[in-house]
PDB file of C-alpha atoms in Angstrom:
ATOM      1  CA  UNK K   1      10.525   7.436  33.712  1.00 41.00           C
ATOM      2  CA  UNK K   2       9.918   5.980  37.208  1.00 43.00           C
ATOM      3  CA  UNK K   3       7.968   2.775  37.782  1.00 41.00           C
ATOM      4  CA  UNK K   4       5.065   4.770  39.220  1.00 36.00           C
ATOM      5  CA  UNK K   5       4.994   7.117  36.211  1.00 40.00           C
ATOM      6  CA  UNK K   6       5.066   4.145  33.842  1.00 43.00           C
ATOM      7  CA  UNK K   7       2.074   2.591  35.563  1.00 43.00           C
ATOM      8  CA  UNK K   8      -0.133   5.645  35.054  1.00 47.00           C
ATOM      9  CA  UNK K   9       1.160   6.976  31.712  1.00 55.00           C
ATOM     10  CA  UNK K  10      -1.168   6.413  28.719  1.00 62.00           C
ATOM     11  CA  UNK K  11      -0.441   3.538  26.329  1.00 75.00           C
ATOM     12  CA  UNK K  12       0.277   4.412  22.713  1.00 82.00           C
ATOM     13  CA  UNK K  13      -0.092   2.074  19.736  1.00 92.00           C
ATOM     14  CA  UNK K  14       0.850   2.554  16.062  1.00 94.00           C
ATOM     15  CA  UNK K  15      -0.415   0.171  13.383  1.00 96.00           C
ATOM     16  CA  UNK K  16       0.141   0.114   9.620  1.00 97.00           C
ATOM     17  CA  UNK K  17      -1.883  -1.741   6.992  1.00 97.00           C
ATOM     18  CA  UNK K  18      -1.709  -2.345   3.243  1.00 96.00           C
ATOM     19  CA  UNK K  19      -5.351  -3.317   2.777  1.00 96.00           C
ATOM     20  CA  UNK K  20      -8.241  -0.920   3.421  1.00 97.00           C
ATOM     21  CA  UNK K  21     -10.455  -3.389   5.269  1.00 91.00           C
ATOM     22  CA  UNK K  22      -7.561  -4.694   7.362  1.00 95.00           C
ATOM     23  CA  UNK K  23      -6.874  -1.086   8.323  1.00 97.00           C
ATOM     24  CA  UNK K  24     -10.544  -0.618   9.267  1.00 96.00           C
ATOM     25  CA  UNK K  25     -10.248  -3.396  11.873  1.00 95.00           C
ATOM     26  CA  UNK K  26      -7.267  -1.774  13.608  1.00 96.00           C
ATOM     27  CA  UNK K  27      -9.235   0.941  15.411  1.00 95.00           C
ATOM     28  CA  UNK K  28      -9.995  -0.413  18.878  1.00 93.00           C
ATOM     29  CA  UNK K  29     -13.666  -1.188  19.677  1.00 93.00           C
ATOM     30  CA  UNK K  30     -15.032   0.300  16.431  1.00 97.00           C
ATOM     31  CA  UNK K  31     -17.140  -1.730  13.976  1.00 96.00           C
ATOM     32  CA  UNK K  32     -16.024  -0.752  10.480  1.00 97.00           C
ATOM     33  CA  UNK K  33     -15.883  -1.870   6.845  1.00 96.00           C
ATOM     34  CA  UNK K  34     -13.942   0.084   4.217  1.00 98.00           C
ATOM     35  CA  UNK K  35     -14.384  -0.019   0.434  1.00 97.00           C
ATOM     36  CA  UNK K  36     -11.507   1.403  -1.606  1.00 98.00           C
ATOM     37  CA  UNK K  37     -12.714   3.890  -4.232  1.00 97.00           C
ATOM     38  CA  UNK K  38      -9.536   5.235  -5.864  1.00 97.00           C
ATOM     39  CA  UNK K  39      -7.157   2.953  -7.798  1.00 97.00           C
ATOM     40  CA  UNK K  40      -3.746   1.917  -6.527  1.00 97.00           C
ATOM     41  CA  UNK K  41      -2.000   0.207  -3.628  1.00 97.00           C
ATOM     42  CA  UNK K  42      -3.374   1.051  -0.209  1.00 97.00           C
ATOM     43  CA  UNK K  43      -1.457   2.318   2.803  1.00 98.00           C
ATOM     44  CA  UNK K  44      -2.983   3.238   6.138  1.00 98.00           C
ATOM     45  CA  UNK K  45      -1.541   4.251   9.482  1.00 98.00           C
ATOM     46  CA  UNK K  46      -3.260   4.533  12.835  1.00 97.00           C
ATOM     47  CA  UNK K  47      -1.744   6.185  15.912  1.00 96.00           C
ATOM     48  CA  UNK K  48      -3.895   5.575  18.979  1.00 95.00           C
ATOM     49  CA  UNK K  49      -3.735   6.359  22.688  1.00 92.00           C
ATOM     50  CA  UNK K  50      -6.156   4.930  25.249  1.00 89.00           C
ATOM     51  CA  UNK K  51      -6.944   7.150  28.226  1.00 88.00           C
ATOM     52  CA  UNK K  52      -9.184   6.280  31.173  1.00 86.00           C
ATOM     53  CA  UNK K  53     -12.519   7.207  29.560  1.00 91.00           C
ATOM     54  CA  UNK K  54     -11.330   8.505  26.206  1.00 93.00           C
ATOM     55  CA  UNK K  55      -9.892   7.171  22.952  1.00 94.00           C
ATOM     56  CA  UNK K  56      -7.573   9.478  20.996  1.00 94.00           C
ATOM     57  CA  UNK K  57      -6.242   8.728  17.520  1.00 96.00           C
ATOM     58  CA  UNK K  58      -4.936  10.033  14.224  1.00 97.00           C
ATOM     59  CA  UNK K  59      -5.763   8.078  11.075  1.00 98.00           C
ATOM     60  CA  UNK K  60      -4.078   8.327   7.679  1.00 98.00           C
ATOM     61  CA  UNK K  61      -5.524   6.651   4.578  1.00 98.00           C
ATOM     62  CA  UNK K  62      -3.739   6.870   1.235  1.00 98.00           C
ATOM     63  CA  UNK K  63      -6.694   6.012  -1.025  1.00 98.00           C
ATOM     64  CA  UNK K  64     -10.224   7.386  -1.296  1.00 98.00           C
ATOM     65  CA  UNK K  65     -12.643   5.264   0.729  1.00 98.00           C
ATOM     66  CA  UNK K  66     -16.277   4.633   1.511  1.00 97.00           C
ATOM     67  CA  UNK K  67     -16.463   3.751   5.186  1.00 97.00           C
ATOM     68  CA  UNK K  68     -19.316   2.112   7.096  1.00 97.00           C
ATOM     69  CA  UNK K  69     -18.660   2.914  10.759  1.00 97.00           C
ATOM     70  CA  UNK K  70     -20.057   2.463  14.249  1.00 97.00           C
ATOM     71  CA  UNK K  71     -18.423   3.798  17.418  1.00 96.00           C
ATOM     72  CA  UNK K  72     -18.646   1.840  20.673  1.00 94.00           C
ATOM     73  CA  UNK K  73     -21.907   2.415  22.624  1.00 94.00           C
ATOM     74  CA  UNK K  74     -22.595   5.165  25.166  1.00 94.00           C
ATOM     75  CA  UNK K  75     -19.952   7.415  23.686  1.00 95.00           C
ATOM     76  CA  UNK K  76     -19.476  10.446  21.471  1.00 94.00           C
ATOM     77  CA  UNK K  77     -17.036  10.677  18.545  1.00 96.00           C
ATOM     78  CA  UNK K  78     -15.604  13.928  17.234  1.00 95.00           C
ATOM     79  CA  UNK K  79     -13.603  13.801  13.984  1.00 96.00           C
ATOM     80  CA  UNK K  80     -11.337  16.680  12.950  1.00 96.00           C
ATOM     81  CA  UNK K  81     -10.043  16.242   9.370  1.00 96.00           C
ATOM     82  CA  UNK K  82      -6.896  18.125   8.425  1.00 94.00           C
ATOM     83  CA  UNK K  83      -8.548  18.857   5.065  1.00 91.00           C
ATOM     84  CA  UNK K  84     -12.279  18.865   4.395  1.00 90.00           C
ATOM     85  CA  UNK K  85     -12.421  18.961   0.601  1.00 92.00           C
ATOM     86  CA  UNK K  86     -13.922  15.746  -0.727  1.00 93.00           C
ATOM     87  CA  UNK K  87     -15.018  14.475   2.705  1.00 96.00           C
ATOM     88  CA  UNK K  88     -18.647  13.501   3.362  1.00 97.00           C
ATOM     89  CA  UNK K  89     -20.489  12.185   6.379  1.00 97.00           C
ATOM     90  CA  UNK K  90     -23.882  10.558   5.764  1.00 96.00           C
ATOM     91  CA  UNK K  91     -23.841  12.116   2.298  1.00 95.00           C
ATOM     92  CA  UNK K  92     -23.244  15.648   3.589  1.00 95.00           C
ATOM     93  CA  UNK K  93     -20.158  17.444   2.273  1.00 94.00           C
ATOM     94  CA  UNK K  94     -17.954  18.899   4.982  1.00 93.00           C
ATOM     95  CA  UNK K  95     -17.330  22.646   4.854  1.00 90.00           C
ATOM     96  CA  UNK K  96     -14.429  24.714   6.180  1.00 89.00           C
ATOM     97  CA  UNK K  97     -14.541  24.967   9.967  1.00 88.00           C
ATOM     98  CA  UNK K  98     -16.799  21.939  10.480  1.00 92.00           C
ATOM     99  CA  UNK K  99     -16.101  18.787  12.459  1.00 93.00           C
ATOM    100  CA  UNK K 100     -17.729  15.363  12.236  1.00 95.00           C
ATOM    101  CA  UNK K 101     -19.810  14.286  15.217  1.00 93.00           C
ATOM    102  CA  UNK K 102     -21.658  11.019  15.886  1.00 95.00           C
ATOM    103  CA  UNK K 103     -22.948   9.263  19.006  1.00 94.00           C
ATOM    104  CA  UNK K 104     -21.873   5.699  19.691  1.00 95.00           C
ATOM    105  CA  UNK K 105     -23.996   2.720  18.780  1.00 95.00           C
ATOM    106  CA  UNK K 106     -25.288   4.241  15.518  1.00 94.00           C
ATOM    107  CA  UNK K 107     -24.206   3.358  11.985  1.00 96.00           C
ATOM    108  CA  UNK K 108     -22.862   6.177   9.843  1.00 97.00           C
ATOM    109  CA  UNK K 109     -21.076   6.493   6.510  1.00 97.00           C
ATOM    110  CA  UNK K 110     -17.960   8.441   5.591  1.00 97.00           C
ATOM    111  CA  UNK K 111     -16.557   9.161   2.136  1.00 98.00           C
ATOM    112  CA  UNK K 112     -12.953  10.332   2.351  1.00 98.00           C
ATOM    113  CA  UNK K 113     -10.529  11.496  -0.380  1.00 97.00           C
ATOM    114  CA  UNK K 114      -7.017  10.299  -1.153  1.00 97.00           C
ATOM    115  CA  UNK K 115      -4.221  11.131   1.322  1.00 97.00           C
ATOM    116  CA  UNK K 116      -6.698  11.835   4.095  1.00 98.00           C
ATOM    117  CA  UNK K 117      -5.739  12.562   7.707  1.00 98.00           C
ATOM    118  CA  UNK K 118      -8.191  12.887  10.571  1.00 97.00           C
ATOM    119  CA  UNK K 119      -7.857  13.359  14.318  1.00 97.00           C
ATOM    120  CA  UNK K 120     -10.403  11.480  16.404  1.00 96.00           C
ATOM    121  CA  UNK K 121     -11.678  11.749  19.968  1.00 95.00           C
ATOM    122  CA  UNK K 122     -14.139   9.285  21.516  1.00 96.00           C
ATOM    123  CA  UNK K 123     -15.367  10.039  25.028  1.00 94.00           C
ATOM    124  CA  UNK K 124     -17.634   8.031  27.291  1.00 94.00           C
ATOM    125  CA  UNK K 125     -20.880   9.997  27.716  1.00 93.00           C
ATOM    126  CA  UNK K 126     -21.001   9.749  31.542  1.00 93.00           C
ATOM    127  CA  UNK K 127     -17.470  11.196  31.727  1.00 92.00           C
ATOM    128  CA  UNK K 128     -18.439  14.016  29.371  1.00 92.00           C
ATOM    129  CA  UNK K 129     -21.582  14.827  31.373  1.00 90.00           C
ATOM    130  CA  UNK K 130     -19.652  14.779  34.646  1.00 91.00           C
ATOM    131  CA  UNK K 131     -16.990  17.123  33.262  1.00 90.00           C
ATOM    132  CA  UNK K 132     -19.644  19.516  31.920  1.00 89.00           C
ATOM    133  CA  UNK K 133     -21.426  19.597  35.278  1.00 88.00           C
ATOM    134  CA  UNK K 134     -18.162  20.142  37.130  1.00 88.00           C
ATOM    135  CA  UNK K 135     -17.302  23.088  34.896  1.00 85.00           C
ATOM    136  CA  UNK K 136     -20.831  24.513  34.863  1.00 85.00           C
ATOM    137  CA  UNK K 137     -21.032  24.075  31.089  1.00 82.00           C
ATOM    138  CA  UNK K 138     -24.342  23.546  29.290  1.00 79.00           C
ATOM    139  CA  UNK K 139     -23.848  21.227  26.326  1.00 77.00           C
ATOM    140  CA  UNK K 140     -25.829  21.582  23.135  1.00 67.00           C
ATOM    141  CA  UNK K 141     -27.529  18.204  22.668  1.00 69.00           C
ATOM    142  CA  UNK K 142     -28.281  18.621  18.987  1.00 67.00           C
ATOM    143  CA  UNK K 143     -24.980  16.946  18.131  1.00 64.00           C
ATOM    144  CA  UNK K 144     -26.866  13.653  18.488  1.00 70.00           C
ATOM    145  CA  UNK K 145     -28.775  14.392  15.277  1.00 75.00           C
ATOM    146  CA  UNK K 146     -26.338  16.542  13.301  1.00 85.00           C
ATOM    147  CA  UNK K 147     -23.324  14.768  11.775  1.00 92.00           C
ATOM    148  CA  UNK K 148     -21.591  18.098  10.998  1.00 91.00           C
ATOM    149  CA  UNK K 149     -20.859  20.773  13.550  1.00 88.00           C
ATOM    150  CA  UNK K 150     -19.304  24.222  13.012  1.00 88.00           C
ATOM    151  CA  UNK K 151     -16.466  25.171  15.353  1.00 87.00           C
ATOM    152  CA  UNK K 152     -14.278  28.215  15.875  1.00 86.00           C
ATOM    153  CA  UNK K 153     -10.936  28.058  14.079  1.00 88.00           C
ATOM    154  CA  UNK K 154      -9.023  28.745  17.290  1.00 88.00           C
ATOM    155  CA  UNK K 155     -10.749  25.849  19.067  1.00 88.00           C
ATOM    156  CA  UNK K 156     -10.113  23.456  16.174  1.00 90.00           C
ATOM    157  CA  UNK K 157      -6.434  24.402  16.089  1.00 90.00           C
ATOM    158  CA  UNK K 158      -6.114  23.970  19.849  1.00 88.00           C
ATOM    159  CA  UNK K 159      -7.749  20.513  19.905  1.00 90.00           C
ATOM    160  CA  UNK K 160      -5.718  19.315  16.896  1.00 92.00           C
ATOM    161  CA  UNK K 161      -2.520  20.576  18.537  1.00 90.00           C
ATOM    162  CA  UNK K 162      -3.265  18.772  21.808  1.00 89.00           C
ATOM    163  CA  UNK K 163      -4.006  15.479  20.036  1.00 90.00           C
ATOM    164  CA  UNK K 164      -0.916  15.731  17.824  1.00 91.00           C
ATOM    165  CA  UNK K 165       1.308  16.445  20.821  1.00 87.00           C
ATOM    166  CA  UNK K 166      -0.118  13.490  22.748  1.00 86.00           C
ATOM    167  CA  UNK K 167       0.350  11.110  19.803  1.00 88.00           C
ATOM    168  CA  UNK K 168       3.856  12.209  18.793  1.00 84.00           C
ATOM    169  CA  UNK K 169       5.492  12.920  22.155  1.00 74.00           C
ATOM    170  CA  UNK K 170       8.639  10.859  22.568  1.00 61.00           C
ATOM    171  CA  UNK K 171       7.905  10.231  26.251  1.00 59.00           C
ATOM    172  CA  UNK K 172       4.425   9.891  27.754  1.00 55.00           C
ATOM    173  CA  UNK K 173       5.445  10.774  31.311  1.00 56.00           C
ATOM    174  CA  UNK K 174       2.314  12.726  32.261  1.00 58.00           C
ATOM    175  CA  UNK K 175      -0.373  10.647  33.963  1.00 64.00           C
ATOM    176  CA  UNK K 176      -3.299   9.530  31.819  1.00 69.00           C
ATOM    177  CA  UNK K 177      -5.902  11.458  33.835  1.00 74.00           C
ATOM    178  CA  UNK K 178      -4.009  14.731  33.290  1.00 78.00           C
ATOM    179  CA  UNK K 179      -3.957  14.239  29.515  1.00 76.00           C
ATOM    180  CA  UNK K 180      -7.650  13.432  29.685  1.00 83.00           C
ATOM    181  CA  UNK K 181      -8.540  16.510  31.743  1.00 85.00           C
ATOM    182  CA  UNK K 182      -6.718  18.766  29.287  1.00 86.00           C
ATOM    183  CA  UNK K 183      -8.503  17.212  26.297  1.00 89.00           C
ATOM    184  CA  UNK K 184     -11.861  17.303  28.078  1.00 89.00           C
ATOM    185  CA  UNK K 185     -11.579  21.049  28.569  1.00 88.00           C
ATOM    186  CA  UNK K 186     -10.894  21.491  24.849  1.00 86.00           C
ATOM    187  CA  UNK K 187     -13.783  19.149  23.961  1.00 88.00           C
ATOM    188  CA  UNK K 188     -16.209  21.079  26.188  1.00 88.00           C
ATOM    189  CA  UNK K 189     -15.179  24.276  24.448  1.00 85.00           C
ATOM    190  CA  UNK K 190     -15.923  22.614  21.126  1.00 83.00           C
ATOM    191  CA  UNK K 191     -19.370  21.368  22.182  1.00 83.00           C
ATOM    192  CA  UNK K 192     -20.821  24.037  24.431  1.00 74.00           C
ATOM    193  CA  UNK K 193     -21.484  26.797  21.911  1.00 59.00           C
ATOM    194  CA  UNK K 194     -24.072  26.174  19.228  1.00 60.00           C
ATOM    195  CA  UNK K 195     -23.288  27.884  15.964  1.00 58.00           C
ATOM    196  CA  UNK K 196     -25.641  27.949  12.958  1.00 58.00           C
ATOM    197  CA  UNK K 197     -24.764  25.203  10.520  1.00 60.00           C
ATOM    198  CA  UNK K 198     -25.251  25.184   6.770  1.00 65.00           C
ATOM    199  CA  UNK K 199     -28.782  24.264   5.759  1.00 75.00           C
ATOM    200  CA  UNK K 200     -29.211  21.097   3.708  1.00 84.00           C
ATOM    201  CA  UNK K 201     -30.742  21.527   0.235  1.00 85.00           C
ATOM    202  CA  UNK K 202     -34.343  20.300  -0.111  1.00 85.00           C
ATOM    203  CA  UNK K 203     -33.177  17.523  -2.453  1.00 91.00           C
ATOM    204  CA  UNK K 204     -30.834  15.965   0.132  1.00 94.00           C
ATOM    205  CA  UNK K 205     -33.347  13.724   1.922  1.00 93.00           C
ATOM    206  CA  UNK K 206     -34.728  12.299  -1.334  1.00 95.00           C
ATOM    207  CA  UNK K 207     -31.300  11.679  -2.869  1.00 96.00           C
ATOM    208  CA  UNK K 208     -30.042  10.058   0.339  1.00 96.00           C
ATOM    209  CA  UNK K 209     -33.095   7.774   0.367  1.00 96.00           C
ATOM    210  CA  UNK K 210     -32.464   6.772  -3.282  1.00 97.00           C
ATOM    211  CA  UNK K 211     -28.830   5.861  -2.558  1.00 97.00           C
ATOM    212  CA  UNK K 212     -29.719   3.964   0.624  1.00 96.00           C
ATOM    213  CA  UNK K 213     -32.373   1.953  -1.227  1.00 96.00           C
ATOM    214  CA  UNK K 214     -29.860   0.997  -3.924  1.00 95.00           C
ATOM    215  CA  UNK K 215     -27.257  -0.009  -1.328  1.00 95.00           C
ATOM    216  CA  UNK K 216     -29.707  -2.319   0.400  1.00 93.00           C
ATOM    217  CA  UNK K 217     -30.725  -3.867  -2.918  1.00 92.00           C
ATOM    218  CA  UNK K 218     -27.134  -4.368  -4.050  1.00 89.00           C
ATOM    219  CA  UNK K 219     -26.267  -6.070  -0.755  1.00 87.00           C
ATOM    220  CA  UNK K 220     -28.943  -8.635  -1.579  1.00 85.00           C
ATOM    221  CA  UNK K 221     -27.941  -9.123  -5.246  1.00 79.00           C
ATOM    222  CA  UNK K 222     -24.141  -9.007  -5.311  1.00 67.00           C
ATOM    223  CA  UNK K 223     -23.826 -12.437  -6.915  1.00 65.00           C
ATOM    224  CA  UNK K 224     -25.066 -11.213 -10.285  1.00 68.00           C
ATOM    225  CA  UNK K 225     -25.161  -8.162 -12.544  1.00 75.00           C
ATOM    226  CA  UNK K 226     -27.438  -5.289 -11.552  1.00 83.00           C
ATOM    227  CA  UNK K 227     -28.505  -2.931 -14.322  1.00 86.00           C
ATOM    228  CA  UNK K 228     -29.278   0.772 -14.266  1.00 90.00           C
ATOM    229  CA  UNK K 229     -32.784  -0.018 -15.513  1.00 91.00           C
ATOM    230  CA  UNK K 230     -33.345  -2.241 -12.476  1.00 91.00           C
ATOM    231  CA  UNK K 231     -32.183   0.520 -10.147  1.00 93.00           C
ATOM    232  CA  UNK K 232     -34.384   3.143 -11.807  1.00 95.00           C
ATOM    233  CA  UNK K 233     -37.410   0.859 -11.463  1.00 94.00           C
ATOM    234  CA  UNK K 234     -36.463   0.043  -7.886  1.00 94.00           C
ATOM    235  CA  UNK K 235     -36.174   3.685  -6.807  1.00 95.00           C
ATOM    236  CA  UNK K 236     -38.872   5.112  -9.149  1.00 96.00           C
ATOM    237  CA  UNK K 237     -36.502   7.785 -10.502  1.00 96.00           C
ATOM    238  CA  UNK K 238     -34.999   8.633 -13.881  1.00 96.00           C
ATOM    239  CA  UNK K 239     -31.399   7.810 -14.823  1.00 95.00           C
ATOM    240  CA  UNK K 240     -30.526  11.478 -14.404  1.00 95.00           C
ATOM    241  CA  UNK K 241     -31.933  11.617 -10.859  1.00 96.00           C
ATOM    242  CA  UNK K 242     -30.166   8.365 -10.021  1.00 96.00           C
ATOM    243  CA  UNK K 243     -26.906   9.852 -11.296  1.00 96.00           C
ATOM    244  CA  UNK K 244     -27.379  13.108  -9.371  1.00 95.00           C
ATOM    245  CA  UNK K 245     -28.246  11.200  -6.202  1.00 96.00           C
ATOM    246  CA  UNK K 246     -25.039   9.179  -6.237  1.00 96.00           C
ATOM    247  CA  UNK K 247     -22.706  12.019  -7.183  1.00 96.00           C
ATOM    248  CA  UNK K 248     -24.261  14.206  -4.469  1.00 94.00           C
ATOM    249  CA  UNK K 249     -24.225  11.643  -1.666  1.00 96.00           C
ATOM    250  CA  UNK K 250     -21.166   9.495  -2.478  1.00 96.00           C
ATOM    251  CA  UNK K 251     -19.244  11.553  -5.031  1.00 95.00           C
ATOM    252  CA  UNK K 252     -19.270   8.692  -7.569  1.00 96.00           C
ATOM    253  CA  UNK K 253     -21.685   7.504 -10.250  1.00 96.00           C
ATOM    254  CA  UNK K 254     -24.054   4.563  -9.694  1.00 95.00           C
ATOM    255  CA  UNK K 255     -22.057   2.489 -12.204  1.00 93.00           C
ATOM    256  CA  UNK K 256     -18.846   3.197 -10.288  1.00 95.00           C
ATOM    257  CA  UNK K 257     -20.594   2.255  -7.072  1.00 95.00           C
ATOM    258  CA  UNK K 258     -21.747  -1.095  -8.482  1.00 92.00           C
ATOM    259  CA  UNK K 259     -18.340  -1.952  -9.910  1.00 92.00           C
ATOM    260  CA  UNK K 260     -16.311  -0.872  -6.875  1.00 95.00           C
ATOM    261  CA  UNK K 261     -18.622  -2.563  -4.388  1.00 93.00           C
ATOM    262  CA  UNK K 262     -18.285  -5.910  -6.150  1.00 92.00           C
ATOM    263  CA  UNK K 263     -14.501  -5.579  -6.528  1.00 95.00           C
ATOM    264  CA  UNK K 264     -14.116  -4.827  -2.825  1.00 96.00           C
ATOM    265  CA  UNK K 265     -16.306  -7.795  -1.926  1.00 93.00           C
ATOM    266  CA  UNK K 266     -14.112 -10.053  -4.073  1.00 95.00           C
ATOM    267  CA  UNK K 267     -11.020  -8.738  -2.306  1.00 96.00           C
ATOM    268  CA  UNK K 268     -12.505  -9.531   1.103  1.00 94.00           C
ATOM    269  CA  UNK K 269     -13.420 -13.021  -0.072  1.00 94.00           C
ATOM    270  CA  UNK K 270      -9.902 -13.638  -1.430  1.00 95.00           C
ATOM    271  CA  UNK K 271      -8.382 -12.575   1.878  1.00 93.00           C
ATOM    272  CA  UNK K 272     -10.405 -15.142   3.843  1.00 91.00           C
ATOM    273  CA  UNK K 273     -10.572 -17.897   1.204  1.00 91.00           C
ATOM    274  CA  UNK K 274     -10.094 -21.537   2.105  1.00 87.00           C
ATOM    275  CA  UNK K 275      -7.269 -23.543   0.547  1.00 84.00           C
ATOM    276  CA  UNK K 276      -9.777 -25.228  -1.793  1.00 88.00           C
ATOM    277  CA  UNK K 277     -11.024 -21.967  -3.319  1.00 91.00           C
ATOM    278  CA  UNK K 278      -9.518 -20.425  -6.451  1.00 93.00           C
ATOM    279  CA  UNK K 279      -9.629 -16.936  -7.894  1.00 94.00           C
ATOM    280  CA  UNK K 280     -12.016 -18.200 -10.582  1.00 94.00           C
ATOM    281  CA  UNK K 281     -14.368 -19.688  -7.987  1.00 93.00           C
ATOM    282  CA  UNK K 282     -14.548 -16.460  -6.022  1.00 93.00           C
ATOM    283  CA  UNK K 283     -14.746 -14.097  -9.011  1.00 92.00           C
ATOM    284  CA  UNK K 284     -17.585 -16.016 -10.655  1.00 90.00           C
ATOM    285  CA  UNK K 285     -19.452 -16.327  -7.360  1.00 88.00           C
ATOM    286  CA  UNK K 286     -19.515 -12.520  -7.151  1.00 87.00           C
ATOM    287  CA  UNK K 287     -20.738 -12.168 -10.731  1.00 84.00           C
ATOM    288  CA  UNK K 288     -17.507 -11.581 -12.701  1.00 88.00           C
ATOM    289  CA  UNK K 289     -17.794 -13.828 -15.739  1.00 87.00           C
ATOM    290  CA  UNK K 290     -15.166 -12.219 -18.004  1.00 91.00           C
ATOM    291  CA  UNK K 291     -12.129 -13.242 -16.005  1.00 92.00           C
ATOM    292  CA  UNK K 292      -9.542 -11.461 -18.130  1.00 93.00           C
ATOM    293  CA  UNK K 293     -11.333  -8.122 -17.721  1.00 94.00           C
ATOM    294  CA  UNK K 294     -11.888  -8.847 -14.031  1.00 94.00           C
ATOM    295  CA  UNK K 295      -8.175  -9.493 -13.450  1.00 96.00           C
ATOM    296  CA  UNK K 296      -7.267  -6.262 -15.262  1.00 96.00           C
ATOM    297  CA  UNK K 297      -9.807  -4.198 -13.295  1.00 96.00           C
ATOM    298  CA  UNK K 298      -8.784  -5.779  -9.994  1.00 97.00           C
ATOM    299  CA  UNK K 299      -5.069  -5.067 -10.469  1.00 97.00           C
ATOM    300  CA  UNK K 300      -5.810  -1.503 -11.567  1.00 96.00           C
ATOM    301  CA  UNK K 301      -7.958  -0.938  -8.475  1.00 97.00           C
ATOM    302  CA  UNK K 302      -5.778  -2.537  -5.797  1.00 97.00           C
ATOM    303  CA  UNK K 303      -2.260  -2.503  -7.217  1.00 96.00           C
ATOM    304  CA  UNK K 304      -1.913  -6.291  -7.236  1.00 96.00           C
ATOM    305  CA  UNK K 305      -3.409  -9.242  -9.077  1.00 96.00           C
ATOM    306  CA  UNK K 306      -6.191 -11.374  -7.559  1.00 96.00           C
ATOM    307  CA  UNK K 307      -3.786 -14.310  -7.289  1.00 94.00           C
ATOM    308  CA  UNK K 308      -1.317 -12.157  -5.355  1.00 94.00           C
ATOM    309  CA  UNK K 309      -4.048 -11.329  -2.832  1.00 94.00           C
ATOM    310  CA  UNK K 310      -4.940 -15.005  -2.513  1.00 90.00           C
ATOM    311  CA  UNK K 311      -1.304 -16.097  -2.119  1.00 83.00           C
ATOM    312  CA  UNK K 312      -0.624 -13.307   0.371  1.00 78.00           C
ATOM    313  CA  UNK K 313      -3.551 -14.587   2.425  1.00 55.00           C
ATOM    314  CA  UNK K 314      -1.948 -18.029   2.482  1.00 46.00           C
ATOM    315  CA  UNK K 315       1.333 -16.451   3.650  1.00 46.00           C
ATOM    316  CA  UNK K 316      -0.365 -14.445   6.445  1.00 45.00           C
ATOM    317  CA  UNK K 317      -2.085 -17.538   7.865  1.00 48.00           C
ATOM    318  CA  UNK K 318       1.056 -19.680   8.077  1.00 44.00           C
TER     319      UNK K 318
END
């Protein structure tokens, strides 16, 4: 590669992580927090290329996750999972032939299964609008409100192929703007044609509201036990409706949600603990009083003991 080619070729970065929340921080300019849902050791890999006005990546996560995400402002994100079974965006299950789609600067939630791979494209909105005008393409603006978007199989395959080739090419000798122009054409094809999407069931809005109310309440009361009776009174629903709401929106029961949320919060606290803090201090602060059961549950969930997480933190900061 010549010096001139090197100056204009896109920059590629690969990062690996063995903690879900550490992995969440690796995606450039995103604001994210990941809770691990399935038990076992975590492994994540992120392959990312930065183009002039576009971010391109492929993300692999080994465990099931609940992800709170926000893309950088004045942008549009398109997510193309390699498998859609078990994936949800804002509580909506993804169907065959659908992509995820969210504007920048807005919070959204993903639930992803084990061994999940997704291609991602983030484009600056002015660059997208300029490309559409240049090509005489009229974009459907409803993507700003709809987190799922149907797409033709041929278009999905073409976009996935282009991203994979960009991320795995041994030599990135083509100038960044050429890569970007090629991907922009594929993205315009994906966005310009509106196709009818699956209608949401009438119960969706109510169940989503129930889950969101519980999440806000739990965020305010994580330092102590929260009972199902409290949550039913809080949301004015029966235990059955509470159960249905969580399994529909998050794919887990409310009890699983409470337990996993607190375990993930403990893990974050252990990873940033001061030298004066102990596992007991942190576990009891987050409402785990039976320390033997806590240690068992923690190791089962994350593949290591709480003390190993704490000691690993000390090793990382040396």
